[in-house]
Coordinates of C-alpha atoms in Angstrom, one line a residue:
M16 CA -9.6 28.8 215.4
N17 CA -8.6 26.3 213.5
T18 CA -10.1 23.7 215.2
A19 CA -13.5 25.5 215.1
L20 CA -13.1 25.7 211.2
R21 CA -12.5 22.3 210.7
Q22 CA -15.6 21.0 212.9
M23 CA -17.4 23.5 210.7
R24 CA -16.2 22.0 207.7
V25 CA -16.8 18.6 209.2
L26 CA -20.4 19.6 209.8
I27 CA -21.3 21.6 206.3
R28 CA -20.1 18.1 204.3
Y29 CA -22.0 16.3 206.6
E30 CA -25.3 18.0 206.5
F31 CA -24.9 18.5 202.2
S32 CA -24.2 14.6 202.0
D33 CA -27.0 13.4 204.8
A34 CA -29.4 15.6 203.0
L35 CA -28.3 14.3 200.1
R36 CA -29.4 10.9 201.1
T37 CA -33.1 12.2 202.5
R38 CA -35.9 10.4 200.6
R39 CA -37.8 13.7 200.8
V40 CA -35.1 15.7 199.8
I41 CA -34.6 14.0 196.7
L42 CA -38.2 13.8 196.0
V43 CA -38.6 17.6 196.2
M44 CA -35.7 18.6 194.1
I45 CA -36.6 15.8 191.4
L46 CA -40.6 17.5 191.5
F47 CA -38.8 20.7 191.8
S48 CA -36.7 20.4 188.2
A49 CA -39.3 18.9 186.9
T50 CA -41.8 21.3 187.2
L51 CA -39.4 24.3 186.6
L52 CA -38.2 23.0 183.2
A53 CA -41.8 21.7 182.1
S54 CA -42.8 24.8 182.7
F55 CA -39.7 26.7 180.7
H56 CA -40.4 23.6 177.6
F57 CA -44.2 24.8 177.9
S58 CA -43.3 28.5 177.5
I59 CA -40.8 27.8 174.7
R60 CA -43.7 26.0 173.0
L61 CA -46.4 29.1 173.8
L62 CA -43.7 31.9 172.3
H63 CA -43.1 29.5 169.3
R64 CA -47.0 29.5 168.8
M65 CA -47.2 33.2 169.1
E66 CA -44.4 33.8 166.6
N67 CA -46.5 31.6 164.0
Q68 CA -49.5 33.2 164.3
L69 CA -47.9 36.7 164.0
A70 CA -46.2 35.1 161.0
E71 CA -49.6 33.8 159.6
M72 CA -51.2 37.5 160.1
M73 CA -48.0 38.9 158.3
E74 CA -48.2 36.8 155.7
L75 CA -44.6 35.4 156.3
P76 CA -43.6 31.7 156.5
A77 CA -43.7 30.1 159.9
S78 CA -40.3 29.5 161.7
E79 CA -39.4 25.8 162.7
V80 CA -38.2 26.7 166.0
A81 CA -39.1 29.1 169.0
G82 CA -36.9 32.5 169.1
A83 CA -36.2 33.5 165.9
T84 CA -38.8 36.4 165.6
T85 CA -38.4 37.2 169.4
E86 CA -34.6 37.7 168.7
A87 CA -35.6 39.8 165.8
L88 CA -37.7 42.0 167.7
W89 CA -35.9 42.2 170.5
Q90 CA -32.5 43.7 168.7
S91 CA -35.1 46.1 166.9
E92 CA -34.1 49.7 168.1
R93 CA -37.8 50.7 167.2
F94 CA -38.9 48.1 169.4
R95 CA -36.4 49.3 172.4
N96 CA -37.8 53.0 171.8
I97 CA -41.3 51.8 172.3
V98 CA -40.7 49.6 175.5
E99 CA -38.6 52.7 176.7
R100 CA -41.5 55.1 176.4
M101 CA -43.7 52.4 178.2
T102 CA -41.5 52.0 181.2
G103 CA -40.1 55.3 181.5
D104 CA -37.0 53.8 182.4
R105 CA -34.2 53.7 179.6
D106 CA -31.6 52.1 181.6
V107 CA -33.4 49.5 183.1
V108 CA -34.4 48.2 179.7
R109 CA -31.0 48.4 177.9
E110 CA -29.7 46.3 180.7
L111 CA -33.0 43.7 180.4
M112 CA -32.6 43.8 176.3
D113 CA -29.0 43.0 176.3
I114 CA -30.0 39.7 177.9
S115 CA -31.3 36.9 175.9
P116 CA -35.5 36.2 176.2
I117 CA -34.9 32.9 176.3
A118 CA -32.8 33.6 179.5
L119 CA -35.2 36.1 181.1
M120 CA -37.9 33.3 180.2
F121 CA -35.7 31.0 182.7
G122 CA -35.1 33.5 184.9
G123 CA -38.5 34.6 185.8
L124 CA -39.5 30.5 186.3
S125 CA -36.4 30.2 188.4
F126 CA -37.5 33.3 190.6
F127 CA -41.0 32.3 191.0
F128 CA -40.3 28.6 191.8
T129 CA -37.0 28.7 194.2
P130 CA -39.1 29.9 197.6
L131 CA -41.1 26.3 196.7
L132 CA -38.2 24.2 196.8
V133 CA -36.7 26.3 199.6
L134 CA -39.3 25.9 201.9
L135 CA -40.6 22.4 201.2
T136 CA -36.9 20.9 201.7
C137 CA -35.3 23.2 204.5
A138 CA -38.3 23.6 206.7
P139 CA -38.2 20.8 208.6
R140 CA -34.5 20.1 208.7
I141 CA -33.4 21.1 212.4
S142 CA -36.9 20.7 213.7
S143 CA -36.9 17.0 212.3
E144 CA -33.9 16.5 214.1
V145 CA -34.6 18.4 217.6
S146 CA -38.1 16.1 217.5
D147 CA -36.5 12.6 217.1
G148 CA -33.4 13.6 219.2
S149 CA -30.8 13.0 217.3
A150 CA -29.4 16.6 217.4
R151 CA -28.7 16.1 221.1
Y152 CA -26.2 13.4 219.9
A153 CA -24.1 16.1 217.4
L154 CA -24.6 18.8 220.2
V155 CA -22.3 16.7 222.5
R156 CA -19.4 17.3 220.0
T157 CA -20.0 21.2 218.9
S158 CA -22.0 24.1 220.0
R159 CA -25.4 25.1 218.7
L160 CA -24.5 27.9 216.7
N161 CA -22.0 25.6 215.2
W162 CA -24.3 22.9 214.3
V163 CA -27.4 25.6 213.2
L164 CA -24.9 27.2 211.0
S165 CA -23.4 23.8 209.5
K166 CA -27.4 23.4 208.3
L167 CA -27.5 26.6 206.8
A168 CA -24.3 26.3 204.7
G169 CA -25.2 22.7 203.8
Q170 CA -28.8 23.5 202.3
A171 CA -27.4 26.8 200.8
L172 CA -24.9 24.2 199.0
L173 CA -27.9 21.9 197.7
I174 CA -30.3 24.5 196.9
M175 CA -27.3 25.7 194.8
L176 CA -26.7 22.6 193.2
A177 CA -30.3 22.2 192.2
L178 CA -30.2 25.5 190.6
V179 CA -27.1 25.5 188.5
L180 CA -28.4 21.6 187.1
C181 CA -31.7 23.3 186.2
A182 CA -30.0 25.9 184.4
V183 CA -27.8 23.1 182.3
G184 CA -30.9 20.9 181.7
A185 CA -32.3 24.7 180.5
W186 CA -29.8 25.4 178.3
I187 CA -29.8 22.1 176.7
M188 CA -33.7 22.5 176.0
A189 CA -33.3 25.6 174.4
W190 CA -30.6 24.7 172.5
F191 CA -32.5 22.4 170.7
Q192 CA -35.9 23.9 170.7
T193 CA -34.8 27.5 170.1
V194 CA -32.7 30.1 168.4
G195 CA -31.5 32.0 170.9
G196 CA -30.5 29.3 173.0
R197 CA -28.1 28.5 170.3
S198 CA -25.4 30.7 172.0
F199 CA -22.7 30.4 174.8
S200 CA -24.1 34.0 176.3
T201 CA -27.5 32.4 176.7
G202 CA -26.5 29.7 178.8
M203 CA -24.1 32.1 180.8
D204 CA -27.1 34.3 181.1
M205 CA -29.3 31.4 182.6
L206 CA -26.7 30.3 184.6
T207 CA -26.2 33.7 186.0
F208 CA -30.2 33.9 186.9
S209 CA -30.0 30.6 188.7
L210 CA -27.3 32.0 191.1
K211 CA -29.7 34.9 191.3
A212 CA -32.5 33.1 192.3
W213 CA -30.4 31.0 194.5
V214 CA -29.5 34.6 196.3
K215 CA -33.3 35.4 196.6
G216 CA -33.6 32.0 197.9
F217 CA -31.0 32.3 200.4
A218 CA -33.4 34.9 202.2
F219 CA -36.3 32.1 202.5
L220 CA -33.4 29.6 203.6
G221 CA -32.9 31.9 206.6
L222 CA -36.7 32.3 207.0
A223 CA -37.4 28.4 206.8
L224 CA -34.0 27.5 209.2
G225 CA -35.2 30.3 211.4
V226 CA -38.6 28.6 211.7
S227 CA -37.1 25.4 212.1
Q228 CA -35.4 26.3 215.3
C229 CA -38.8 27.4 217.1
M230 CA -40.8 24.7 216.4
R231 CA -40.4 20.6 217.4
S232 CA -42.9 19.0 214.6
P233 CA -41.6 19.4 211.1
N234 CA -44.8 19.6 209.5
L235 CA -45.6 22.2 211.7
A236 CA -42.4 23.9 211.0
T237 CA -42.8 23.4 206.8
A238 CA -46.4 24.9 207.4
V239 CA -45.5 27.9 209.4
S240 CA -42.7 28.8 207.0
F241 CA -45.4 29.0 204.2
V242 CA -47.4 31.3 206.2
A243 CA -44.9 33.6 206.9
W244 CA -43.7 33.4 203.5
I245 CA -47.2 34.8 202.5
G246 CA -47.0 37.2 205.5
L247 CA -44.0 38.5 203.8
A248 CA -45.8 38.7 200.6
V249 CA -48.7 40.8 202.3
L250 CA -46.4 43.1 204.2
Y251 CA -44.4 43.8 200.8
N252 CA -47.5 45.0 198.9
L253 CA -49.0 47.1 201.6
S254 CA -45.8 48.8 201.9
E255 CA -45.5 49.0 198.4
S256 CA -48.8 50.6 198.3
R257 CA -48.9 52.9 201.3
V258 CA -45.2 54.2 201.0
G259 CA -45.4 58.2 200.8
E260 CA -44.6 61.3 202.3
G261 CA -44.6 62.2 206.2
M262 CA -45.0 59.2 208.5
A263 CA -46.0 57.4 205.3
R264 CA -42.0 56.7 205.1
L265 CA -42.7 54.2 207.8
W266 CA -43.8 51.7 205.2
D267 CA -40.5 51.9 204.0
L268 CA -39.3 49.5 206.6
G269 CA -42.0 46.8 205.1
L270 CA -40.1 47.0 201.9
L271 CA -36.6 46.8 203.7
L272 CA -37.2 43.7 205.8
T273 CA -38.6 41.9 203.0
P274 CA -37.2 39.9 200.0
G275 CA -40.0 41.8 197.6
G276 CA -38.1 45.0 198.6
H277 CA -35.2 43.8 196.8
Q278 CA -36.1 41.0 194.4
A279 CA -36.6 43.9 191.6
D280 CA -32.4 44.7 191.5
L281 CA -31.6 41.1 191.1
W282 CA -32.7 41.7 187.4
R283 CA -30.3 43.9 187.1
T284 CA -26.5 43.8 185.2
N285 CA -25.3 47.3 186.6
P286 CA -23.6 46.3 189.6
V287 CA -24.7 49.6 191.5
W288 CA -28.0 48.4 191.8
L289 CA -27.1 44.7 191.8
I290 CA -24.8 44.5 194.5
P291 CA -26.9 46.0 197.1
S292 CA -29.4 44.1 196.2
V293 CA -27.4 40.8 196.9
L294 CA -26.4 42.3 200.2
Y295 CA -29.8 42.9 201.4
M296 CA -31.0 39.3 200.1
L297 CA -28.2 37.8 202.5
G298 CA -29.0 40.5 205.0
L299 CA -32.4 39.3 205.3
G300 CA -31.3 35.3 205.3
F301 CA -29.4 36.1 207.8
L302 CA -31.6 38.2 210.1
Y303 CA -34.5 35.7 209.5
F304 CA -32.5 32.6 210.7
F305 CA -31.1 34.2 213.7
I306 CA -34.0 35.2 214.9
G307 CA -35.0 32.0 215.4
F308 CA -31.4 31.0 216.8
I309 CA -32.5 33.6 220.0
R310 CA -35.1 31.1 220.7
F311 CA -32.9 27.5 219.7
R312 CA -30.0 28.9 222.0
R313 CA -32.3 28.6 225.1
K314 CA -34.4 25.6 223.8
D315 CA -34.7 22.4 226.2
L316 CA -33.2 19.5 223.9

C-alpha cells in the first residue's frame, strides 16, 4: 500500500511538472487567463459606463471608479425585495446578495470559461502519449489505473493553479478599478468562486480524459470532447424542458447525469445545497473518467 501511494505521488508530481513544460498547455493557460481577465476588465468598464449613465439621468455626479452605485443598490433593502418578488426565491436571493457583485461577475466568467480551458488542455493528454508510444515506457513500471489516475490528479492541480491565479489577478484588477473590490471579503469571494469553477471543471476534466483514453489521435480526442460537451448541454436543456410527472420523470436522469443539472447550486453558500452539488460534480467527473478507463484497460498499446 505504501509503495503504491509513493508511486502515485511520483507519477502525479511528474505529470504536473511535465504539463507545465508542454508548450501547448502553457499557451492555452496564457490564452485562458488573458481572455478571462480581459472579459472581467470589459465587464467592469461596461458596469462603470452604465452607472455613469444612470447618474446622469438622476442628475448626480459621475463616479471615478466602477461599483459605487451598484454597491449602494446591492445593499438596499427595497432593491432586494424587488429581486425577491421577481425570482420568487427569497433564500437564493439573500445568499447571492450577500456576495459582492464584482465577485459574482468574476464567478460567472470563470464558470463560463473553465470548461474551455479543461477541454483544450486535457483532452489530448493521454491520447498523445499513447499515439507516440511513450505510454508503454511508463506502464512498464506501474499499472494502467495508477497511470491514468496520476493524469487526472496532475491535470486537476494544473487547472486549480490557473483558476487561483486568475482569481488573484481579477482581485488586483478590481482593487484599482472598482469600489467593491477594495475589500478582503471580495477577494475571498473571488477565490471561492475559482474553487467552485474548479469543481465544475472537474466534471469536464473527467469527460476529457475519459475520451482521451478511447482515442489514439490527440486532435480527434479534442474534437470528440467538444462534441461530447455540446451533447451534454443539449441533453441538459432537453431534460430541463421536458421533465414532469409520470413517464416524463425519466428526464430527471438527464439532469442527474449532466453538469448543468447541478451547476445552479454551486452559486449557493448554504452547505445544504452546496455540498451535494460539489459531490455530484466530482462524481460525474469520476464517472466519465472510468467509462473511458473501461475501454483503456483492454486497449492494445
